[in-house]
Structure formats: structure tokens, C-alpha cells
Amino acid sequence: MLQGKSALVTGASRGIGKAIALELAKQGANVAVNYAGSEAKAQAVVEEIEQMGVKAFKVQADVANEANVKDMIKEVISQFGSLDILVNNAGITRDNLLMRMKEEEFDQVINTNLKGVFMCTKAVTRQMMKQKSGKIINVSSIVGVSGNPGQANYVAAKAGVIGLTKSTAKELASRNILVNAVAPGFIATDMTDELTEEQRAGMLAMIPLGKLGQAEDVARVVRFLASEDSSYMTGQTLNIDGGMVM
Ligand code: NAD
């Protein structure tokens, strides 16, 4: 499905990003695995991808740092010779009630989750314009649609990502660069492992399908948005939430 394509997935050393990187590789894409934290985990993802018979390498970069982002994109183009798919997945949370939220907590989340998407998108645009094609997939969240107490910073960033997706989709459509987003609901990751039984039950009560999502559920939708099967779609945000928001 993605044979010969080259992809960059940000924050791909674990969780949803790792599942996306593996899924794209499974479909034949060469994948650059961006990481900010653990080099060993990123290396493990690279090795798992290489075992599938496609190319992979790890690239360290803080998506909130423009110089890092520019170097990362240069590196991907120099290693793969093209960049067909960008998945803006990297994200953080710094939850706090509004009255207690520090300016620093607000800024950190906006810088990584929103400005990071802007900078990575901007940095790949010239190359994708040259290629006259490209797919950009942004990872938002359903809370960016519904809101969530204690997450004003995160919700503002994720809602911003939906707006950024629409705006860049309109701006880049004439260049055959398609920009879409996914909005996951509650996905089982390291984060949800830490929930108490009570918190978990509260979450499940809100999900019509009655179960948490898996990282692979998100990865398969991203694979669809990265493929030719979605070639007449741009500016869309697809909810992957077991029916929570409808
Ligand atoms: P995670 O914490 O396991 O993964 C996030 C990844 O992003 C990590 O590998 C981390 O190192 C990386 N990262 C963080 N800051 C970075 C930076 N400045 N530069 C580069 N990489 C950076 O979390 P996850 O659940 O896998 O989340 C992945 C994405 O999905 C995030 O954007 C998150 O907001 C979104 N999301 C998750 C859920 C969920 O339920 N897990 C729901 C909706 C949206």
C-alpha cells in the first residue's frame, strides 16, 4: 500500500507514534523514527521496522525547537531522497486546573503540541511542493472538540491542531499536499496504565463501544490517511473514540 514511500513520524519511540511507525512500515514505507527522550527505545523501533525489510533510522529532535526541526527534515530527505508522509504525533500533557495552571505549563504544551505541528509542517512543505505530492497527518484529540476540565492548555493546543489542519489543507491543496487529522479518544498507553479502577470505570462508561482504544486502532486510520485510498480527502479530522463524540 505504501511501497516506496518515505515517512517521518514524530514522537515514534513509544505509544501511538510507535504503532503508527510500525503500521506504515508494514505497508512498505521507509520510516524515520523521531524521538526526544529514550534513544534505546527509538533504536528498538528502528530494528523492528528493519526486520520488515524496509529502511528506517532514528532522528533526535525536539519538535518545539525550530533549528532541531529543520535539521531533522534535512536528514530525512538526505537519507530517503524524498518525504511523502509526515505524521505529527509528538505530544505532552501538563494537566492542572485553570486557577493553578502556571504560564510555563501552558506554554510547554502549546509549544510542543501546536507550534511543533506548525514547524514540522512548514519545514516539509518546500520538499512536498517540489514532489507535487505529500500527505500530512496530525494527531489531535477528541478533547480538542469536546473540551476537558483540567486540560485547558492541552485542549487549546489540540483544538488549534484541528484549525491548523483545515488552514494548511486549504493552502496546500493546489500543490497536491493533503492534510488531515485524527482525534483519538481514550487509547490504552503508558498513561492509561496508571489509572485507578474507578477512573477506568468512569472512562468506560463514556464509551459506547465499551472499551479503550488500542494504539493500533489509531495507526490503521493514519495508514488510510497516508494512502491513496484517501486521495479525495483533505482538511478532515477523523474521531477514533469508540463513539464518544458524535
Ligand atoms: P506518549 O507519551 O506515549 O507518546 C508521546 C511521544 O511524544 C513520546 O515518545 C515523547 O517522547 C514524544 N515527545 C514529547 N515531546 C516531544 C518533543 N518536544 N519532540 C519530539 N517528541 C516529543 O503518548 P501517546 O498516548 O502515545 O500520545 C501520542 C499522541 O496522541 C499525542 O499527540 C497525544 O496528545 C495524542 N493522543 C493520545 C491519546 C491517548 O489516549 N493516549 C488520546 C488522544 C490524543
PDB file of N, CA and C and ligand atoms in Angstrom, residues 10-18 34-38 61-65 88-93 111-113 139-143 154 158 182-192 203 215 218, ligand 1:
ATOM      1  N   THR A  10       6.726  11.753  14.180  1.00  0.00           N
ATOM      2  CA  THR A  10       7.321  12.398  15.351  1.00  0.00           C
ATOM      3  C   THR A  10       6.853  11.685  16.623  1.00  0.00           C
ATOM      4  N   GLY A  11       7.722  11.689  17.628  1.00  0.00           N
ATOM      5  CA  GLY A  11       7.407  11.011  18.893  1.00  0.00           C
ATOM      6  C   GLY A  11       7.112   9.538  18.685  1.00  0.00           C
ATOM      7  N   ALA A  12       7.989   8.854  17.931  1.00  0.00           N
ATOM      8  CA  ALA A  12       7.664   7.491  17.479  1.00  0.00           C
ATOM      9  C   ALA A  12       8.351   6.389  18.289  1.00  0.00           C
ATOM     10  N   SER A  13       8.956   6.739  19.423  1.00  0.00           N
ATOM     11  CA  SER A  13       9.677   5.693  20.164  1.00  0.00           C
ATOM     12  C   SER A  13       8.759   4.874  21.064  1.00  0.00           C
ATOM     13  N   ARG A  14       7.516   5.313  21.251  1.00  0.00           N
ATOM     14  CA  ARG A  14       6.588   4.541  22.095  1.00  0.00           C
ATOM     15  C   ARG A  14       5.137   4.938  21.770  1.00  0.00           C
ATOM     16  N   GLY A  15       4.215   4.231  22.418  1.00  0.00           N
ATOM     17  CA  GLY A  15       2.789   4.592  22.348  1.00  0.00           C
ATOM     18  C   GLY A  15       2.217   4.616  20.941  1.00  0.00           C
ATOM     19  N   ILE A  16       1.376   5.609  20.695  1.00  0.00           N
ATOM     20  CA  ILE A  16       0.669   5.717  19.417  1.00  0.00           C
ATOM     21  C   ILE A  16       1.657   5.952  18.260  1.00  0.00           C
ATOM     22  N   GLY A  17       2.669   6.774  18.499  1.00  0.00           N
ATOM     23  CA  GLY A  17       3.661   7.065  17.446  1.00  0.00           C
ATOM     24  C   GLY A  17       4.385   5.815  16.997  1.00  0.00           C
ATOM     25  N   LYS A  18       4.744   4.975  17.957  1.00  0.00           N
ATOM     26  CA  LYS A  18       5.429   3.712  17.626  1.00  0.00           C
ATOM     27  C   LYS A  18       4.493   2.825  16.782  1.00  0.00           C
ATOM     28  N   ASN A  34      11.338   9.683  14.789  1.00  0.00           N
ATOM     29  CA  ASN A  34      11.772  10.822  15.608  1.00  0.00           C
ATOM     30  C   ASN A  34      11.571  10.504  17.081  1.00  0.00           C
ATOM     31  N   TYR A  35      12.521  10.978  17.890  1.00  0.00           N
ATOM     32  CA  TYR A  35      12.378  10.806  19.340  1.00  0.00           C
ATOM     33  C   TYR A  35      12.996  12.016  20.027  1.00  0.00           C
ATOM     34  N   ALA A  36      12.525  12.234  21.271  1.00  0.00           N
ATOM     35  CA  ALA A  36      13.113  13.318  22.066  1.00  0.00           C
ATOM     36  C   ALA A  36      13.736  12.741  23.321  1.00  0.00           C
ATOM     37  N   GLY A  37      13.216  11.615  23.788  1.00  0.00           N
ATOM     38  CA  GLY A  37      13.675  11.044  25.057  1.00  0.00           C
ATOM     39  C   GLY A  37      14.624   9.873  24.878  1.00  0.00           C
ATOM     40  N   SER A  38      14.088   8.662  25.007  1.00  0.00           N
ATOM     41  CA  SER A  38      14.926   7.462  25.060  1.00  0.00           C
ATOM     42  C   SER A  38      15.436   7.003  23.689  1.00  0.00           C
ATOM     43  N   ALA A  61      15.091  14.960  17.800  1.00  0.00           N
ATOM     44  CA  ALA A  61      14.730  16.367  17.596  1.00  0.00           C
ATOM     45  C   ALA A  61      13.594  16.720  18.532  1.00  0.00           C
ATOM     46  N   ASP A  62      13.691  17.912  19.077  1.00  0.00           N
ATOM     47  CA  ASP A  62      12.594  18.468  19.873  1.00  0.00           C
ATOM     48  C   ASP A  62      11.707  19.220  18.883  1.00  0.00           C
ATOM     49  N   VAL A  63      10.459  18.771  18.715  1.00  0.00           N
ATOM     50  CA  VAL A  63       9.610  19.409  17.704  1.00  0.00           C
ATOM     51  C   VAL A  63       9.274  20.870  18.040  1.00  0.00           C
ATOM     52  N   ALA A  64       9.551  21.253  19.290  1.00  0.00           N
ATOM     53  CA  ALA A  64       9.285  22.632  19.688  1.00  0.00           C
ATOM     54  C   ALA A  64      10.476  23.551  19.391  1.00  0.00           C
ATOM     55  N   ASN A  65      11.524  22.976  18.795  1.00  0.00           N
ATOM     56  CA  ASN A  65      12.736  23.750  18.531  1.00  0.00           C
ATOM     57  C   ASN A  65      12.952  23.827  17.014  1.00  0.00           C
ATOM     58  N   ASN A  88       2.479  14.117  12.416  1.00  0.00           N
ATOM     59  CA  ASN A  88       2.762  14.963  13.578  1.00  0.00           C
ATOM     60  C   ASN A  88       2.073  14.355  14.799  1.00  0.00           C
ATOM     61  N   ASN A  89       2.816  13.499  15.504  1.00  0.00           N
ATOM     62  CA  ASN A  89       2.241  12.747  16.615  1.00  0.00           C
ATOM     63  C   ASN A  89       2.741  13.212  17.981  1.00  0.00           C
ATOM     64  N   ALA A  90       3.962  13.758  18.047  1.00  0.00           N
ATOM     65  CA  ALA A  90       4.566  14.087  19.350  1.00  0.00           C
ATOM     66  C   ALA A  90       3.637  14.962  20.179  1.00  0.00           C
ATOM     67  N   GLY A  91       3.522  14.639  21.447  1.00  0.00           N
ATOM     68  CA  GLY A  91       2.652  15.449  22.297  1.00  0.00           C
ATOM     69  C   GLY A  91       2.929  15.199  23.775  1.00  0.00           C
ATOM     70  N   ILE A  92       2.572  16.174  24.578  1.00  0.00           N
ATOM     71  CA  ILE A  92       2.750  16.060  26.035  1.00  0.00           C
ATOM     72  C   ILE A  92       1.483  16.556  26.738  1.00  0.00           C
ATOM     73  N   THR A  93       1.364  16.204  28.005  1.00  0.00           N
ATOM     74  CA  THR A  93       0.309  16.796  28.840  1.00  0.00           C
ATOM     75  C   THR A  93       0.971  17.445  30.058  1.00  0.00           C
ATOM     76  N   ASN A 111       3.678  24.857  22.891  1.00  0.00           N
ATOM     77  CA  ASN A 111       4.900  24.794  22.068  1.00  0.00           C
ATOM     78  C   ASN A 111       5.107  23.416  21.443  1.00  0.00           C
ATOM     79  N   THR A 112       4.877  22.366  22.214  1.00  0.00           N
ATOM     80  CA  THR A 112       5.091  21.013  21.676  1.00  0.00           C
ATOM     81  C   THR A 112       3.916  20.589  20.796  1.00  0.00           C
ATOM     82  N   ASN A 113       2.707  20.706  21.323  1.00  0.00           N
ATOM     83  CA  ASN A 113       1.539  20.086  20.667  1.00  0.00           C
ATOM     84  C   ASN A 113       0.966  20.901  19.518  1.00  0.00           C
ATOM     85  N   VAL A 139      -1.977  14.450  14.720  1.00  0.00           N
ATOM     86  CA  VAL A 139      -2.677  13.743  15.794  1.00  0.00           C
ATOM     87  C   VAL A 139      -3.236  14.785  16.773  1.00  0.00           C
ATOM     88  N   SER A 140      -4.552  14.964  16.705  1.00  0.00           N
ATOM     89  CA  SER A 140      -5.238  15.869  17.629  1.00  0.00           C
ATOM     90  C   SER A 140      -5.775  15.013  18.768  1.00  0.00           C
ATOM     91  N   SER A 141      -6.965  15.327  19.251  1.00  0.00           N
ATOM     92  CA  SER A 141      -7.601  14.546  20.318  1.00  0.00           C
ATOM     93  C   SER A 141      -9.080  14.921  20.344  1.00  0.00           C
ATOM     94  N   ILE A 142      -9.935  14.005  20.794  1.00  0.00           N
ATOM     95  CA  ILE A 142     -11.355  14.373  20.858  1.00  0.00           C
ATOM     96  C   ILE A 142     -11.588  15.501  21.872  1.00  0.00           C
ATOM     97  N   VAL A 143     -10.673  15.645  22.854  1.00  0.00           N
ATOM     98  CA  VAL A 143     -10.889  16.756  23.795  1.00  0.00           C
ATOM     99  C   VAL A 143     -10.715  18.109  23.103  1.00  0.00           C
ATOM    100  N   TYR A 154      -3.837  21.718  26.993  1.00  0.00           N
ATOM    101  CA  TYR A 154      -3.865  20.590  26.036  1.00  0.00           C
ATOM    102  C   TYR A 154      -5.025  20.736  25.053  1.00  0.00           C
ATOM    103  N   LYS A 158      -4.876  21.098  21.057  1.00  0.00           N
ATOM    104  CA  LYS A 158      -5.475  20.086  20.178  1.00  0.00           C
ATOM    105  C   LYS A 158      -6.580  20.686  19.295  1.00  0.00           C
ATOM    106  N   VAL A 182      -6.324  13.050  12.918  1.00  0.00           N
ATOM    107  CA  VAL A 182      -7.090  12.057  13.663  1.00  0.00           C
ATOM    108  C   VAL A 182      -7.289  12.602  15.068  1.00  0.00           C
ATOM    109  N   ALA A 183      -8.438  12.261  15.639  1.00  0.00           N
ATOM    110  CA  ALA A 183      -8.724  12.686  17.013  1.00  0.00           C
ATOM    111  C   ALA A 183      -9.031  11.439  17.847  1.00  0.00           C
ATOM    112  N   PRO A 184      -7.980  10.881  18.478  1.00  0.00           N
ATOM    113  CA  PRO A 184      -8.217   9.700  19.307  1.00  0.00           C
ATOM    114  C   PRO A 184      -8.988  10.055  20.576  1.00  0.00           C
ATOM    115  N   GLY A 185      -9.744   9.061  21.064  1.00  0.00           N
ATOM    116  CA  GLY A 185     -10.411   9.199  22.368  1.00  0.00           C
ATOM    117  C   GLY A 185      -9.497   8.658  23.439  1.00  0.00           C
ATOM    118  N   PHE A 186      -9.997   7.719  24.258  1.00  0.00           N
ATOM    119  CA  PHE A 186      -9.140   7.122  25.296  1.00  0.00           C
ATOM    120  C   PHE A 186      -8.427   5.911  24.719  1.00  0.00           C
ATOM    121  N   ILE A 187      -7.136   6.041  24.560  1.00  0.00           N
ATOM    122  CA  ILE A 187      -6.327   4.964  23.983  1.00  0.00           C
ATOM    123  C   ILE A 187      -5.437   4.389  25.086  1.00  0.00           C
ATOM    124  N   ALA A 188      -5.389   3.061  25.169  1.00  0.00           N
ATOM    125  CA  ALA A 188      -4.570   2.417  26.206  1.00  0.00           C
ATOM    126  C   ALA A 188      -3.095   2.608  25.886  1.00  0.00           C
ATOM    127  N   THR A 189      -2.411   3.397  26.711  1.00  0.00           N
ATOM    128  CA  THR A 189      -0.957   3.598  26.566  1.00  0.00           C
ATOM    129  C   THR A 189      -0.369   3.596  27.972  1.00  0.00           C
ATOM    130  N   ASP A 190       0.912   3.950  28.095  1.00  0.00           N
ATOM    131  CA  ASP A 190       1.556   4.033  29.417  1.00  0.00           C
ATOM    132  C   ASP A 190       0.727   4.912  30.354  1.00  0.00           C
ATOM    133  N   MET A 191       0.145   5.965  29.741  1.00  0.00           N
ATOM    134  CA  MET A 191      -0.630   6.930  30.525  1.00  0.00           C
ATOM    135  C   MET A 191      -1.847   6.273  31.190  1.00  0.00           C
ATOM    136  N   THR A 192      -2.597   5.475  30.406  1.00  0.00           N
ATOM    137  CA  THR A 192      -3.829   4.884  30.953  1.00  0.00           C
ATOM    138  C   THR A 192      -3.524   3.711  31.891  1.00  0.00           C
ATOM    139  N   MET A 203     -14.210   6.152  32.696  1.00  0.00           N
ATOM    140  CA  MET A 203     -13.902   6.328  31.264  1.00  0.00           C
ATOM    141  C   MET A 203     -14.766   5.409  30.419  1.00  0.00           C
ATOM    142  N   ALA A 215      -3.459   1.536  20.510  1.00  0.00           N
ATOM    143  CA  ALA A 215      -2.640   2.384  19.629  1.00  0.00           C
ATOM    144  C   ALA A 215      -2.788   1.951  18.164  1.00  0.00           C
ATOM    145  N   VAL A 218      -5.577   3.532  16.149  1.00  0.00           N
ATOM    146  CA  VAL A 218      -5.232   4.851  15.598  1.00  0.00           C
ATOM    147  C   VAL A 218      -4.318   4.670  14.383  1.00  0.00           C
TER     148      VAL A 218
HETATM  149  P1  NAD B   1       3.226   9.068  24.782  1.00  0.00           P
HETATM  150  O1  NAD B   1       3.596   9.988  25.888  1.00  0.00           O
HETATM  151  O2  NAD B   1       3.413   7.598  24.982  1.00  0.00           O
HETATM  152  O3  NAD B   1       3.977   9.476  23.429  1.00  0.00           O
HETATM  153  C1  NAD B   1       4.298  10.798  23.101  1.00  0.00           C
HETATM  154  C2  NAD B   1       5.618  10.779  22.382  1.00  0.00           C
HETATM  155  O4  NAD B   1       5.955  12.113  22.001  1.00  0.00           O
HETATM  156  C3  NAD B   1       6.761  10.264  23.276  1.00  0.00           C
HETATM  157  O5  NAD B   1       7.556   9.363  22.544  1.00  0.00           O
HETATM  158  C4  NAD B   1       7.555  11.523  23.598  1.00  0.00           C
HETATM  159  O6  NAD B   1       8.933  11.303  23.803  1.00  0.00           O
HETATM  160  C5  NAD B   1       7.318  12.343  22.331  1.00  0.00           C
HETATM  161  N1  NAD B   1       7.561  13.764  22.543  1.00  0.00           N
HETATM  162  C6  NAD B   1       7.099  14.536  23.559  1.00  0.00           C
HETATM  163  N2  NAD B   1       7.571  15.794  23.433  1.00  0.00           N
HETATM  164  C7  NAD B   1       8.327  15.811  22.304  1.00  0.00           C
HETATM  165  C8  NAD B   1       9.084  16.809  21.631  1.00  0.00           C
HETATM  166  N3  NAD B   1       9.137  18.066  22.110  1.00  0.00           N
HETATM  167  N4  NAD B   1       9.730  16.472  20.498  1.00  0.00           N
HETATM  168  C9  NAD B   1       9.677  15.216  19.997  1.00  0.00           C
HETATM  169  N5  NAD B   1       8.991  14.224  20.603  1.00  0.00           N
HETATM  170  C10 NAD B   1       8.333  14.520  21.735  1.00  0.00           C
HETATM  171  O7  NAD B   1       1.694   9.380  24.455  1.00  0.00           O
HETATM  172  P2  NAD B   1       0.677   8.774  23.378  1.00  0.00           P
HETATM  173  O8  NAD B   1      -0.555   8.460  24.122  1.00  0.00           O
HETATM  174  O9  NAD B   1       1.308   7.766  22.526  1.00  0.00           O
HETATM  175  O10 NAD B   1       0.376  10.109  22.524  1.00  0.00           O
HETATM  176  C11 NAD B   1       0.704  10.294  21.163  1.00  0.00           C
HETATM  177  C12 NAD B   1      -0.144  11.414  20.604  1.00  0.00           C
HETATM  178  O11 NAD B   1      -1.518  11.036  20.683  1.00  0.00           O
HETATM  179  C13 NAD B   1      -0.019  12.734  21.378  1.00  0.00           C
HETATM  180  O12 NAD B   1      -0.070  13.821  20.479  1.00  0.00           O
HETATM  181  C14 NAD B   1      -1.257  12.718  22.262  1.00  0.00           C
HETATM  182  O13 NAD B   1      -1.635  14.006  22.638  1.00  0.00           O
HETATM  183  C15 NAD B   1      -2.247  12.065  21.332  1.00  0.00           C
HETATM  184  N6  NAD B   1      -3.415  11.471  21.993  1.00  0.00           N
HETATM  185  C16 NAD B   1      -3.295  10.443  22.878  1.00  0.00           C
HETATM  186  C17 NAD B   1      -4.442   9.904  23.467  1.00  0.00           C
HETATM  187  C18 NAD B   1      -4.373   8.749  24.437  1.00  0.00           C
HETATM  188  O14 NAD B   1      -5.437   8.385  24.990  1.00  0.00           O
HETATM  189  N7  NAD B   1      -3.249   8.123  24.666  1.00  0.00           N
HETATM  190  C19 NAD B   1      -5.695  10.440  23.161  1.00  0.00           C
HETATM  191  C20 NAD B   1      -5.786  11.499  22.249  1.00  0.00           C
HETATM  192  C21 NAD B   1      -4.636  12.003  21.672  1.00  0.00           C
END
